[in-house]
Coordinates of C-alpha atoms in Angstrom, one line a residue:
Q1 CA 19.0 31.8 -3.0
V2 CA 16.3 30.2 -5.3
Q3 CA 14.0 32.0 -7.6
L4 CA 10.7 30.5 -8.7
V5 CA 8.4 31.5 -11.5
E6 CA 4.9 30.0 -12.0
S7 CA 2.9 29.9 -15.2
G8 CA -0.1 28.3 -16.7
G9 CA -3.0 29.8 -14.8
G10 CA -6.2 30.9 -16.5
L11 CA -9.9 30.6 -16.7
V12 CA -11.4 27.1 -17.0
Q13 CA -15.0 25.7 -16.7
P14 CA -16.0 23.4 -13.9
G15 CA -15.0 19.9 -14.7
G16 CA -12.2 21.1 -16.9
S17 CA -8.4 20.7 -16.7
L18 CA -5.4 23.0 -16.4
G19 CA -1.7 22.5 -16.1
L20 CA 0.7 24.7 -14.0
S21 CA 4.5 24.9 -14.3
C22 CA 7.1 26.3 -11.9
V23 CA 10.7 26.9 -13.0
A24 CA 13.4 27.1 -10.3
S25 CA 16.7 28.9 -10.8
G26 CA 19.6 30.0 -8.7
R27 CA 21.1 27.6 -6.1
T28 CA 18.7 24.7 -6.7
F29 CA 21.2 21.9 -5.9
S30 CA 20.1 21.8 -2.2
T31 CA 16.3 21.5 -2.9
Y32 CA 14.6 18.9 -0.7
A33 CA 11.1 19.3 -2.0
M34 CA 8.9 21.6 -4.0
G35 CA 5.2 22.3 -3.5
W36 CA 2.1 24.1 -4.5
F37 CA 0.0 26.3 -2.3
R38 CA -3.1 28.3 -3.0
Q39 CA -4.9 31.3 -1.6
A40 CA -8.5 32.3 -2.3
P41 CA -9.8 35.8 -1.7
G42 CA -10.4 36.3 2.0
K43 CA -8.9 32.9 2.9
E44 CA -5.5 31.8 4.4
R45 CA -2.9 30.2 2.2
E46 CA -3.5 26.5 1.9
F47 CA -1.2 23.6 1.1
V48 CA -2.1 21.7 -2.1
A49 CA 0.6 19.2 -3.0
A50 CA 4.3 18.6 -2.7
I51 CA 7.0 16.3 -4.2
T52 CA 10.4 15.5 -2.9
W53 CA 13.1 16.3 -5.4
S54 CA 15.3 13.2 -5.2
L55 CA 12.9 10.3 -5.1
G56 CA 9.7 11.9 -6.3
Y57 CA 7.6 11.1 -3.2
T58 CA 4.3 12.9 -3.5
Y59 CA 1.8 14.2 -0.9
Y60 CA -1.6 15.8 -1.5
T61 CA -4.2 17.6 0.6
D62 CA -7.4 15.6 0.9
S63 CA -9.5 18.0 -1.2
V64 CA -7.4 17.4 -4.4
K65 CA -6.6 13.7 -4.1
G66 CA -7.6 11.9 -7.3
R67 CA -8.0 15.1 -9.2
F68 CA -4.5 16.8 -9.1
S69 CA -1.2 15.3 -10.0
I70 CA 2.2 16.7 -9.1
S71 CA 5.4 15.9 -11.0
R72 CA 8.9 17.2 -11.6
D73 CA 11.7 17.2 -14.2
N74 CA 14.9 17.4 -12.2
A75 CA 17.0 18.2 -15.3
K76 CA 14.9 21.2 -16.2
N77 CA 14.4 22.3 -12.5
T78 CA 10.7 22.4 -13.3
M79 CA 7.7 21.3 -11.3
Y80 CA 4.2 20.7 -12.7
L81 CA 0.7 20.5 -11.3
Q82 CA -1.9 18.8 -13.5
M83 CA -5.4 19.8 -12.3
N84 CA -8.4 17.8 -13.5
S85 CA -12.1 17.8 -12.6
L86 CA -11.7 21.4 -11.5
K87 CA -14.3 22.8 -9.1
P88 CA -15.3 26.5 -8.4
E89 CA -13.7 26.1 -4.9
D90 CA -10.3 25.5 -6.6
T91 CA -10.3 29.1 -7.6
A92 CA -7.3 30.8 -6.1
V93 CA -3.9 32.2 -6.7
Y94 CA -1.5 29.2 -6.9
Y95 CA 2.0 29.6 -5.5
C96 CA 5.1 27.5 -6.2
A97 CA 7.4 27.0 -3.2
A98 CA 10.8 25.3 -2.6
K99 CA 12.0 23.6 0.6
Q100 CA 15.6 23.0 1.5
T101 CA 15.2 21.2 4.9
N102 CA 13.7 17.7 5.2
G103 CA 10.7 16.9 7.3
V104 CA 6.9 17.5 6.9
L105 CA 5.8 18.6 3.5
R106 CA 2.9 20.9 4.5
N107 CA 5.1 23.7 5.7
G108 CA 8.7 24.9 6.1
Y109 CA 9.2 26.3 2.6
H110 CA 11.9 28.9 2.2
F111 CA 11.3 30.3 -1.3
W112 CA 8.2 31.4 -3.1
G113 CA 7.0 32.4 -6.5
Q114 CA 4.8 35.4 -7.3
G115 CA 1.7 33.2 -8.0
T116 CA -0.6 32.5 -11.0
Q117 CA -4.3 33.0 -11.0
V118 CA -6.6 30.0 -11.5
T119 CA -10.3 30.7 -12.0
V120 CA -12.9 27.9 -12.3
S121 CA -16.2 29.4 -13.4
S122 CA -19.0 28.8 -15.9

């Protein structure tokens, strides 16, 4: 099993920046990829970004390309999401997820964190 804990959420003005972190513990040796998802009130959960653990290949949903950057520190079992040029529509609970099987990066995640709130408002 893998346990995930997100941190770094908060309130930020439109155009501002915020950084999120996710620490993985437990049986992390078999991790193929980790990713970020988000869910706004009344909306379905949405894929945001993912990174493969071995080579660091990254993949982003179109709405965040050029604004968000995903990275990882393998030695610390930690994943990061740097969010720049934030918009009100980025407001959501952001969830960290881990994937143990290879394949597409938009789904198939096995373990989930509890989420951290990101609010973009003036």
